[in-house]
CSV table of C-alpha atoms in Angstrom, one decimal:
chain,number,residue,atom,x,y,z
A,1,UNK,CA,33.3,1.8,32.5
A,2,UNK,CA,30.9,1.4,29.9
A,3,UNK,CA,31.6,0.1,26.3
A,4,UNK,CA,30.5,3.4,24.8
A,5,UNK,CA,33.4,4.9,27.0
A,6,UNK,CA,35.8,2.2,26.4
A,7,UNK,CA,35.1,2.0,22.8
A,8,UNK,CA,35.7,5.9,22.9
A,9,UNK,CA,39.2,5.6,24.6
A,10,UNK,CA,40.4,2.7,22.3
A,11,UNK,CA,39.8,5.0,19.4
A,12,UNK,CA,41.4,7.9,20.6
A,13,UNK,CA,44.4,6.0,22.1
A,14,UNK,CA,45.1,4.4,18.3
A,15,UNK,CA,44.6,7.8,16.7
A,16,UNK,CA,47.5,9.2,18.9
A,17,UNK,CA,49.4,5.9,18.7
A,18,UNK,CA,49.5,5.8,15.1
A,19,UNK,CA,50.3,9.2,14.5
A,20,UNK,CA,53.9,9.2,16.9
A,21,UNK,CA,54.4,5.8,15.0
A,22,UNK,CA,54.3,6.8,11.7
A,23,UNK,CA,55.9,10.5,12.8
A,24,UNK,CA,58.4,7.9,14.8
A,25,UNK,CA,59.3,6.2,11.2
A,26,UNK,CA,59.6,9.1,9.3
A,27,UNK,CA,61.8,10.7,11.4
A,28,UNK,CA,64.1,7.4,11.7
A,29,UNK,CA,64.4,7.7,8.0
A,30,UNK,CA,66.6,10.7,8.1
A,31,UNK,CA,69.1,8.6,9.7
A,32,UNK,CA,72.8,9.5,8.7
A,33,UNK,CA,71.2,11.5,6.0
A,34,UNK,CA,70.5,14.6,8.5
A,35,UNK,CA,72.8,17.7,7.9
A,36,UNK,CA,75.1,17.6,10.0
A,37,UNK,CA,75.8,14.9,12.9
A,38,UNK,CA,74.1,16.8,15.6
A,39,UNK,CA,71.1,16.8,14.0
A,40,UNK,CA,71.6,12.8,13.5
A,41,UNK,CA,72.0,12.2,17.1
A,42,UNK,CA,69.0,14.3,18.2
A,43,UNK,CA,66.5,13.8,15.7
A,44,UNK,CA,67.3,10.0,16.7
A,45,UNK,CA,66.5,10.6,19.6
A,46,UNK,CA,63.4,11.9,19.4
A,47,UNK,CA,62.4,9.6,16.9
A,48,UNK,CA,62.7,6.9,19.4
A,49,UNK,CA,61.5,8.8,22.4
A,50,UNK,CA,58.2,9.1,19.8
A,51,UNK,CA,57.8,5.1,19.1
A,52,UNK,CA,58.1,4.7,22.7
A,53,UNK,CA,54.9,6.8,23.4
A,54,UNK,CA,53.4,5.1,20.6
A,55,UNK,CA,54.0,2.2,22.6
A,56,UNK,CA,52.1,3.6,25.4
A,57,UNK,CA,48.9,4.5,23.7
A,58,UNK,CA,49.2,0.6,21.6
A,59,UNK,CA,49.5,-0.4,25.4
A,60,UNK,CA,46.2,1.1,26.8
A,61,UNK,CA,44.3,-0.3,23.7
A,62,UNK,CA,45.8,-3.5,24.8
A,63,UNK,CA,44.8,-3.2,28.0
A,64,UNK,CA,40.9,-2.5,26.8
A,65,UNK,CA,41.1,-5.3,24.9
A,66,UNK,CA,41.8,-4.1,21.3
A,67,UNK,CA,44.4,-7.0,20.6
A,68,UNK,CA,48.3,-7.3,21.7
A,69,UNK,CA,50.5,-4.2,21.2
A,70,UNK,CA,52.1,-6.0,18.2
A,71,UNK,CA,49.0,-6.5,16.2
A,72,UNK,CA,48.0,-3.1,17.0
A,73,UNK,CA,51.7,-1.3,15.7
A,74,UNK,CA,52.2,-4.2,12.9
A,75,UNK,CA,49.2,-6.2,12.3
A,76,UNK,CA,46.6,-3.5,11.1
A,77,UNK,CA,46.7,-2.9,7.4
A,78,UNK,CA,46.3,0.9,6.1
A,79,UNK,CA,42.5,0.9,5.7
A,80,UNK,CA,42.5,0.0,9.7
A,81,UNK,CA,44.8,2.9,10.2
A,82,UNK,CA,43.7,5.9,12.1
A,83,UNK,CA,47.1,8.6,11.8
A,84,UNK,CA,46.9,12.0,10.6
A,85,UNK,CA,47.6,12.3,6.9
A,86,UNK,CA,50.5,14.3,7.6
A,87,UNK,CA,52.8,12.0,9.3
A,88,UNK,CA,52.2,9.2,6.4
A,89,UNK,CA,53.9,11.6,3.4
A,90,UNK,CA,57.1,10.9,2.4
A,91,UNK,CA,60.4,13.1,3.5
A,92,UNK,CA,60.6,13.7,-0.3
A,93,UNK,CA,61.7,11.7,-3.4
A,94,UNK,CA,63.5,8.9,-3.4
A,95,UNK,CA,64.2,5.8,-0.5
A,96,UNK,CA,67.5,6.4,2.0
A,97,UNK,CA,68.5,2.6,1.3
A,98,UNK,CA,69.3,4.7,-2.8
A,99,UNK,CA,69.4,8.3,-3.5
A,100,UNK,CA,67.1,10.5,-1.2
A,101,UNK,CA,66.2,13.7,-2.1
A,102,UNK,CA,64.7,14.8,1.2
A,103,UNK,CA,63.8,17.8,2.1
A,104,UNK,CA,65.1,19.2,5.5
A,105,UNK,CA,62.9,22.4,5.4
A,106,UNK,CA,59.5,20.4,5.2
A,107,UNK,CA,61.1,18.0,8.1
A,108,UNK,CA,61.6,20.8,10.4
A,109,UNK,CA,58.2,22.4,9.4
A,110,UNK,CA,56.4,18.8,9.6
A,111,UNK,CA,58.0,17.9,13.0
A,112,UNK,CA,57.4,21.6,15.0
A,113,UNK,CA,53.7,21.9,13.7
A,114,UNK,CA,53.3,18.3,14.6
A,115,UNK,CA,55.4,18.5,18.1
A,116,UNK,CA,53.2,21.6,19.3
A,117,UNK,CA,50.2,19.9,18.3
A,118,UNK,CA,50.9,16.9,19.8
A,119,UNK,CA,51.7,19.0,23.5
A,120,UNK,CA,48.4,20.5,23.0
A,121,UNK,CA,47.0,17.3,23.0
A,122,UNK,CA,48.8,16.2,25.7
A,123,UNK,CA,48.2,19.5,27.9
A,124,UNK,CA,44.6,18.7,27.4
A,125,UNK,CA,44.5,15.0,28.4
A,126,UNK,CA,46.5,15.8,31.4
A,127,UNK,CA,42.5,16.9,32.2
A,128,UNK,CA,41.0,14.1,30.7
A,129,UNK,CA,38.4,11.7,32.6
A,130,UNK,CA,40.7,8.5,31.8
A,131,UNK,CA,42.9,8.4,34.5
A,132,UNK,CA,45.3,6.4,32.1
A,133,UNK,CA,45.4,8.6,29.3
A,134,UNK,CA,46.1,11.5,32.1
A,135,UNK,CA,48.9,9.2,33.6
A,136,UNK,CA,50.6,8.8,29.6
A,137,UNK,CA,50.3,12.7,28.9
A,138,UNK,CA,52.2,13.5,31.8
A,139,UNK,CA,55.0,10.8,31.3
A,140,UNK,CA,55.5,12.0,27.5
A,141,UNK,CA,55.0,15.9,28.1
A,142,UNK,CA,58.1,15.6,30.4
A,143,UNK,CA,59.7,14.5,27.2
A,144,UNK,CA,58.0,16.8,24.5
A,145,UNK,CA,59.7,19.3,26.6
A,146,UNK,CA,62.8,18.8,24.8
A,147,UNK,CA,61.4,18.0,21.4
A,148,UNK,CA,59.3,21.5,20.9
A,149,UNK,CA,63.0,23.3,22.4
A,150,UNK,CA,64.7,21.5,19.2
A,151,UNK,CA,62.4,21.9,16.7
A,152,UNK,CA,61.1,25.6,17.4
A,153,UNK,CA,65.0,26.7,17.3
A,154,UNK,CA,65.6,25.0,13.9
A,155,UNK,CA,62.6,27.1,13.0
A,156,UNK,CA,62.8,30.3,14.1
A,157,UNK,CA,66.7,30.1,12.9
A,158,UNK,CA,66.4,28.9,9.6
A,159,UNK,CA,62.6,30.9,8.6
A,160,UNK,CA,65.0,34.0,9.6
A,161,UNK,CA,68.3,32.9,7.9
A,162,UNK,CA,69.2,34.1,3.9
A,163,UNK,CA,66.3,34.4,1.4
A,164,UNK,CA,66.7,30.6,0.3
A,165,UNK,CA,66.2,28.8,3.5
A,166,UNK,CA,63.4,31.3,3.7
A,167,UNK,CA,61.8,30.4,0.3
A,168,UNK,CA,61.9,27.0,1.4
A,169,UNK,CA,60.6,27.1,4.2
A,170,UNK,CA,57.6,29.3,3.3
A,171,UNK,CA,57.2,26.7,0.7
A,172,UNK,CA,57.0,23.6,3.6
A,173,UNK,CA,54.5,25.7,5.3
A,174,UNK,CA,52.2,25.8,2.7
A,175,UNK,CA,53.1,22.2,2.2
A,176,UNK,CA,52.5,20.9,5.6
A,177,UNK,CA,49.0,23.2,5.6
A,178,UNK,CA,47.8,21.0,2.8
A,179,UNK,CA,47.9,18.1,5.0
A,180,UNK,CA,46.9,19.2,8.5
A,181,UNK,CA,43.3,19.1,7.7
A,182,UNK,CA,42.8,16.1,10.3
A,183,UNK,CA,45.7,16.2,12.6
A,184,UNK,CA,42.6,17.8,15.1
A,185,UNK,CA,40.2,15.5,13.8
A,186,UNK,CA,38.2,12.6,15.8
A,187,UNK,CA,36.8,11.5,12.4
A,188,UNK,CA,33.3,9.9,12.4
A,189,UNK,CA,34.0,9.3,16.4
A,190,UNK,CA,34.4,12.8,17.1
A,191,UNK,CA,31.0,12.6,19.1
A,192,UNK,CA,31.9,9.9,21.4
A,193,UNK,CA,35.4,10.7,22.4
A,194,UNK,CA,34.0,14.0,23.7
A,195,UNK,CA,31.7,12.6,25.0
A,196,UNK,CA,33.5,11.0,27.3
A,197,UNK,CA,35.5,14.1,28.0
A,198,UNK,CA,38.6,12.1,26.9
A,199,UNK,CA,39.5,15.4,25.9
A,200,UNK,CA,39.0,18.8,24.6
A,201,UNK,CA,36.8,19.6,21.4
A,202,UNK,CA,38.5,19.9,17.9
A,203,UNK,CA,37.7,23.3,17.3
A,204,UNK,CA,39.0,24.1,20.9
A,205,UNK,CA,42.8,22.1,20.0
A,206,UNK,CA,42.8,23.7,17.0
A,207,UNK,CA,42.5,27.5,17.8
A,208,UNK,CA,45.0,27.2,21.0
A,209,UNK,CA,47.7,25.7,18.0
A,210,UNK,CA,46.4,28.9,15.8
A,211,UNK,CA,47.4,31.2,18.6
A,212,UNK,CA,50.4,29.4,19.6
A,213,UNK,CA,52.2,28.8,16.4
A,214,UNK,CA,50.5,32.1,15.0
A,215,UNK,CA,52.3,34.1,17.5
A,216,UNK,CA,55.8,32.4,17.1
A,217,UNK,CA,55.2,33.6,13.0
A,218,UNK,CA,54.2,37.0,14.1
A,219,UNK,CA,57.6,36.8,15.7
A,220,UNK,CA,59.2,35.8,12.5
A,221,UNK,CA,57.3,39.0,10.1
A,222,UNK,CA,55.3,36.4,9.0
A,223,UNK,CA,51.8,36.4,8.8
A,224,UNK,CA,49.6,33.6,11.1
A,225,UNK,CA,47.0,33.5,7.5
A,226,UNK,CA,49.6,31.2,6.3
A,227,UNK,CA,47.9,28.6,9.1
A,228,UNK,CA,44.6,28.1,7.5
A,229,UNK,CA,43.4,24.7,6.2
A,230,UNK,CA,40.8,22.4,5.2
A,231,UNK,CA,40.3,19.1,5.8
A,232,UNK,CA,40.7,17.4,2.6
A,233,UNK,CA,41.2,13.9,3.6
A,234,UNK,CA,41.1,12.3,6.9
A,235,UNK,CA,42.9,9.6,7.9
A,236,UNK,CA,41.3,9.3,11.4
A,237,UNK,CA,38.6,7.5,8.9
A,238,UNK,CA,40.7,5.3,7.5
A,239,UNK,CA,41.4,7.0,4.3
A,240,UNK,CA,45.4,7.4,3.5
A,241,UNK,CA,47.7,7.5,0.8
A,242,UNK,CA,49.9,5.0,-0.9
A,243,UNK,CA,52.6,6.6,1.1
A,244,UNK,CA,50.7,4.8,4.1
A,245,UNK,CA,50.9,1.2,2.3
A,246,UNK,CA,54.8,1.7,1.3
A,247,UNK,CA,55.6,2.7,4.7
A,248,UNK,CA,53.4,0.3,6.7
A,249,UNK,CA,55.2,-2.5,4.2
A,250,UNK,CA,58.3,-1.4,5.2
A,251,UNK,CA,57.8,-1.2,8.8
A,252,UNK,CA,56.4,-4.4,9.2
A,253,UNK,CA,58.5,-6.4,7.2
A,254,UNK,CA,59.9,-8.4,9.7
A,255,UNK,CA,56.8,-9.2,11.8
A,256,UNK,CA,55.4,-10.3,8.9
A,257,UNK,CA,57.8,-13.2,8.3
A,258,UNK,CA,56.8,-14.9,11.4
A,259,UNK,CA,53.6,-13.4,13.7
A,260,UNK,CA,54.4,-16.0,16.3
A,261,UNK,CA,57.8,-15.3,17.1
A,262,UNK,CA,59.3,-13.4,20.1
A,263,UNK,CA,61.4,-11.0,19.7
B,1,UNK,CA,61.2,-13.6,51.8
B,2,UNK,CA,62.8,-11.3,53.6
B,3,UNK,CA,62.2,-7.3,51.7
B,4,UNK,CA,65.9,-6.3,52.9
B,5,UNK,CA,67.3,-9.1,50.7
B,6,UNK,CA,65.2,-8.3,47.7
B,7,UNK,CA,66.8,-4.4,47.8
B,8,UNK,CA,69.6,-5.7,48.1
B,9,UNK,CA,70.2,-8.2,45.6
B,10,UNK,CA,68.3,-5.3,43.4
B,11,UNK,CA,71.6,-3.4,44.1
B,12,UNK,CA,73.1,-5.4,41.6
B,13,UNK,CA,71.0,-4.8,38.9
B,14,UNK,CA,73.3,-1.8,36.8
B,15,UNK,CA,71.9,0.4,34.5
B,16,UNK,CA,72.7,-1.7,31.6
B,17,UNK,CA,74.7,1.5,29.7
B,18,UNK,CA,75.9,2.9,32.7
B,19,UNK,CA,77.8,0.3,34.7
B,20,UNK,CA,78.4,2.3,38.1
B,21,UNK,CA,74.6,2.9,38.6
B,22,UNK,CA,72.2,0.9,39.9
B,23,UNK,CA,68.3,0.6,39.5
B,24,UNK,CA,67.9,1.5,43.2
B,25,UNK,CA,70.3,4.1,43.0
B,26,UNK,CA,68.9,5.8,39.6
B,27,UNK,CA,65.5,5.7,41.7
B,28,UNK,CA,63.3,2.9,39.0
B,29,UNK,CA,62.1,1.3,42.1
B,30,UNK,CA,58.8,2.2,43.2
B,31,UNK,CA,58.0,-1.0,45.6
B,32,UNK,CA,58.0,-4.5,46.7
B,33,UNK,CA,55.4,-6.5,47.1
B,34,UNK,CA,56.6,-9.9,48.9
B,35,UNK,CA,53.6,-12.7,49.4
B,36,UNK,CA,55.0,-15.7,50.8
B,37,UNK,CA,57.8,-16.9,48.3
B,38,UNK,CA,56.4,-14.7,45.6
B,39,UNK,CA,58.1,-11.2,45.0
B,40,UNK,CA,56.3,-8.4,42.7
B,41,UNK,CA,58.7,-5.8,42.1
B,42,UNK,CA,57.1,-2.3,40.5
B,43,UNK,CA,59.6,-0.5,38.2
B,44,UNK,CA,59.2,2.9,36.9
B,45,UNK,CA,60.0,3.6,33.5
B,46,UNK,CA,62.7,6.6,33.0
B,47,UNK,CA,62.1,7.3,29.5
B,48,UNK,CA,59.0,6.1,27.4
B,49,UNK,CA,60.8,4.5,24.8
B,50,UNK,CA,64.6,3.4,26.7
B,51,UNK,CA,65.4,0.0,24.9
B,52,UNK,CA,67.5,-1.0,28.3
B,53,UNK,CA,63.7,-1.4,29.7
B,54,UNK,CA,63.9,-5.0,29.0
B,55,UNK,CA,66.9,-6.0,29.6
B,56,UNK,CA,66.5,-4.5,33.1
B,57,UNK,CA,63.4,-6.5,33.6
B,58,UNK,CA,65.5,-9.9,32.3
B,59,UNK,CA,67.9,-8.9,35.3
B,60,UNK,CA,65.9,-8.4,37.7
B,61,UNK,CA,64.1,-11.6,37.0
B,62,UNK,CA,67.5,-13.4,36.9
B,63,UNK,CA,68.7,-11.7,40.4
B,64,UNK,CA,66.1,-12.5,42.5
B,65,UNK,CA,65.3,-16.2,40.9
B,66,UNK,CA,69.0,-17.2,42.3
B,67,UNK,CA,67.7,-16.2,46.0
B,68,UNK,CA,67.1,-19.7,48.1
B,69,UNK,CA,63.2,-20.7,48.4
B,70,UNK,CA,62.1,-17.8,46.0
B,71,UNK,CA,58.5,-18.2,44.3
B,72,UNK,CA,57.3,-16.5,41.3
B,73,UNK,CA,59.1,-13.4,40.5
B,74,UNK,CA,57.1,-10.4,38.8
B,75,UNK,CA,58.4,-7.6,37.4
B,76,UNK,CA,55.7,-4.5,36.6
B,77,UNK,CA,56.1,-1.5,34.7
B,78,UNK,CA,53.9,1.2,35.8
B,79,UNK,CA,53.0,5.1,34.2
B,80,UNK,CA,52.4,6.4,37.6
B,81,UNK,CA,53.9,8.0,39.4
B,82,UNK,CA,56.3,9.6,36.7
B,83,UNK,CA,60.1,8.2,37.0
B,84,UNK,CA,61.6,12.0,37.3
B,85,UNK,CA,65.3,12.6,37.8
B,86,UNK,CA,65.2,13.8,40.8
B,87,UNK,CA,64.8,10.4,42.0
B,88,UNK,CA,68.0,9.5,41.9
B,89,UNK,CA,69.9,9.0,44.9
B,90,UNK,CA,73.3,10.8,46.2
B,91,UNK,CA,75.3,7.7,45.3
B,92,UNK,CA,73.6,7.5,42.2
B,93,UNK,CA,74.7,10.9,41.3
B,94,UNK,CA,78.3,9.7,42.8
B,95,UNK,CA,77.9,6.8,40.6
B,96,UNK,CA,77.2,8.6,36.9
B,97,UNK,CA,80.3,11.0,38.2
B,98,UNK,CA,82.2,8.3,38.3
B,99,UNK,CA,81.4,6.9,34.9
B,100,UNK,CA,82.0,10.2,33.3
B,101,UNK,CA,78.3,11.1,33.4
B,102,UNK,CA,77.2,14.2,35.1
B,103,UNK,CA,74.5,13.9,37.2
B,104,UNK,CA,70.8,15.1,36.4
B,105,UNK,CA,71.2,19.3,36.9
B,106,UNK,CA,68.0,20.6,39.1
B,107,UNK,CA,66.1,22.4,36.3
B,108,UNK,CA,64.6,25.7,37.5
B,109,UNK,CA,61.6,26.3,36.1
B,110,UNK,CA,61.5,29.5,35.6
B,111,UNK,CA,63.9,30.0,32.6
B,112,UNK,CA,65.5,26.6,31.8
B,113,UNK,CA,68.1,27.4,32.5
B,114,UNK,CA,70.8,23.9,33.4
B,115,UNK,CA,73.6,24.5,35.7
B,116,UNK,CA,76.3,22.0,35.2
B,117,UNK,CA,79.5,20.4,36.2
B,118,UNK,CA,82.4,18.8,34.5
B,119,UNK,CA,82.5,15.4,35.7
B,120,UNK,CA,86.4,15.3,35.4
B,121,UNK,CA,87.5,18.7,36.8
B,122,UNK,CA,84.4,20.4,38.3
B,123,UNK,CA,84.5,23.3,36.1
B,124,UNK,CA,80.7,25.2,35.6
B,125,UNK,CA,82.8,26.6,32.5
B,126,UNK,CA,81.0,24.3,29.7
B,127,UNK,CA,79.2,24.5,27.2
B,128,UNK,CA,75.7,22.6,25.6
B,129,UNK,CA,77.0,20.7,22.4
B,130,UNK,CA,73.6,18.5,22.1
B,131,UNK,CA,70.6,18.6,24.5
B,132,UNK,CA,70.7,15.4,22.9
B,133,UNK,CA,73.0,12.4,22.8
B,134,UNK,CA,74.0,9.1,22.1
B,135,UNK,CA,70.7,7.5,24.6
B,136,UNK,CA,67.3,9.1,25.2
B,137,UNK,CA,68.6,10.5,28.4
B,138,UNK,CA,71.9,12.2,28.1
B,139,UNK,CA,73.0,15.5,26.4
B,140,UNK,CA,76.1,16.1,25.3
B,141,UNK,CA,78.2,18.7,26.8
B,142,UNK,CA,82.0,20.1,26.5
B,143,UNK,CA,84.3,21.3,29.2
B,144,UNK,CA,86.3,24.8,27.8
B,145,UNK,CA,88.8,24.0,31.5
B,146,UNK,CA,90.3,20.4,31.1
B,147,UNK,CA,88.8,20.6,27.0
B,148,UNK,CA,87.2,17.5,27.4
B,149,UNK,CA,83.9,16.6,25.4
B,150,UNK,CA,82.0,14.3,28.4
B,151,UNK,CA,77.8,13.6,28.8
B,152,UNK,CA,75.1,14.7,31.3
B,153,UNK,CA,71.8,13.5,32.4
B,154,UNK,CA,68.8,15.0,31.3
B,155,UNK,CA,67.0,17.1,33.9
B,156,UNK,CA,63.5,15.5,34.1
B,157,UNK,CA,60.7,16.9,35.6
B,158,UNK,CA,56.6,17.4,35.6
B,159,UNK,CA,56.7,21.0,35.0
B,160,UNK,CA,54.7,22.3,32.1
B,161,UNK,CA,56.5,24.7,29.9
């Protein structure tokens, strides 16, 4: 392999690593806070179904020689950090160790835009040239599966239930929109991971989510125009929010008090 | 080294939240390897992010390092091919029964749609409480016969929805 190409699959496989472990922590957040216990259970779940593909793709970087898989999830500060802005917000005001105020309307829009982009991704590097990026998409879309089935019903159920759930989550829509500017994005390496027909083009990702999610508004009376964005920021090149910094402190709290130990 | 000793001392090792089962049984064995004294043993993952994963690996490890004249003892996890629940054997499925687990339904992939049994009374008269549940691979599940709440295993499976 050359080290154009393994340059190429290190990038993409910390891109999609640090997305499902920052999506991974958010979700964990809603612990016993969720609305009913249910939703506890299975949004648990999923949340740890999500660090352990995170896992995988820290793995393969390890494997290409991008540092151990605990450096990788812990050791790399936020301007090393390659996740989508989306998954680095907040679930709303306040912490869940005091008084959260989170929103379950933007979780639900957050995690089924994010869930059917991340099986687009996947669908497409079932294809890809890396054997084990192919091998990883197969293993997790046998798990997505299940997440897109939980998160489309809480969507489709609560964008047609009474006129406030509906308000809010129009509102999260727009919301989550103002954020999924990079969730497609390569960033600066855009050239080389397709290149290396890791996987699809951007643009090509980003119209199948258009079309899929589009029609599942349609279904709804709502109109797919709500899906347009721009790309405001983008974390793939290392630029985040202070959201990223509180989170990545928080996350790697206890690595940091000892980088030698074994856990 | 003998292979047949390796299995079955591999027996032993239980799925550490399910007592009944073992790693054989729940099919997580891909292959031995045996050179000389010195046994690989290839595992496959069931789900990516199971925290049993390493405790699994510790007892394996311990089994096979209390067989006479054994050598080096390695333990891989592999990503292909995919662990899919359909690997599990008809005494595994016994074996979850037994524990109060139903076993993995066959998941058509046409609509879906699950077919399954109470574990206590055999009823098909349930009902889906949580396609998820207390670990990654169970779902939650009540019985409207005997009225008792009890857990299934995911169906698993490559196909692409």
């Amino acid at each position: 392999m050359s080290q154009v190409a393994q340059d190429a699959i290190i990038t993409l496989a910390l891109q999609l690593a640090d997305d499902d472990f920052l999506f991974a922590y958010r979700g964990s957040e809603w612990l016993g806070i969720a609305p009913h216990i249910e939703e506890d259970v299975a949004s648990a779940s999923i949340s740890q179904n999500s660090m352990g593909h995170a896992a995988m793709f820290y793995e393969l970087a390890s494997e290409l020689g991008a540092g151990t898989v605990d450096e990788l999830a812990h050791g790399r500060k936020a301007t090393e950090r390659k996740n989508s802005i989306l998954v680095e917000r907040v679930n709303g005001p306040g912490s869940y160790m005091g008084q959260p105020a989170y929103d379950f309307a933007y979780a639900v829009v957050r995690n089924y835009f994010y869930t059917e982009a991340k099986k687009i991704k996947m669908d497409s590097l079932e294809n890809s040239a890396c054997e084990p990026l192919r091998e990883i998409a197969t293993k997790v879309n046998m798990e997505l599966h299940y997440h897109i089935f939980h998160w489309k019903t809480w969507f489709v159920a609560l964008i047609q239930a009474n006129d406030e759930a509906k308000v809010r989550m129009t509102t999260a829509i727009a919301r989550v929109m103002e954020d999924f500017g990079d969730l497609f994005s390569y960033g600066h390496d855009a050239a080389k991971i397709e290149a290396a027909q890791l996987i699809e083009t951007e643009e090509e990702l980003a119209a199948r989510f258009t079309e899929t999610v589009g029609h599942v508004l349609q279904s709804v009376g709502l109109n797919e125009d709500m899906l347009a964005y721009t790309c405001k920021q983008n974390g793939r090149n290392h630029i985040h929010t202070d959201d990223l910094t509180a989170a990545l402190a928080t996350l790697s709290e206890v690595y940091c008090t000892d980088v030698t130990a074994a856990w | 080294m003998k292979e047949s000793d390796v299995w079955q001392q591999l027996r032993h090792v239980k799925d550490p939240e399910i007592e009944t089962v073992s790693i054989v049984d729940l099919g997580m064995v891909e292959e031995i390897v045996i050179d000389e004294a010195n046994v690989t043993v290839t595992i496959l993952p069931t789900f990516l992010g199971c925290p049993a994963l390493s405790i699994i690996q510790q007892n394996i490890e311990n089994r096979l390092r209390a067989l006479p004249r054994i050598g080096e003892v390695t333990v891989a996890f592999v990503r292909h091919p995919p662990w899919t629940s359909a690997r599990i054997t008809d005494r595994g499925r016994e074996a979850l029964k037994a524990f109060g687990i139903a076993p993995p339904p066959s998941m058509p992939a046409e609509n879906g749609e699950w077919h399954v049994a109470c574990p206590y009374c055999d009823s098909t008269y349930v009902t889906l409480d949580n396609l998820f549940g207390p670990t990654a691979c169970r779902s939650i599940l009540y019985c409207k016969t005997c009225k008792n709440p009890f857990e299934a295993m995911k169906p698993i499976a490559t196909l692409s929805s």
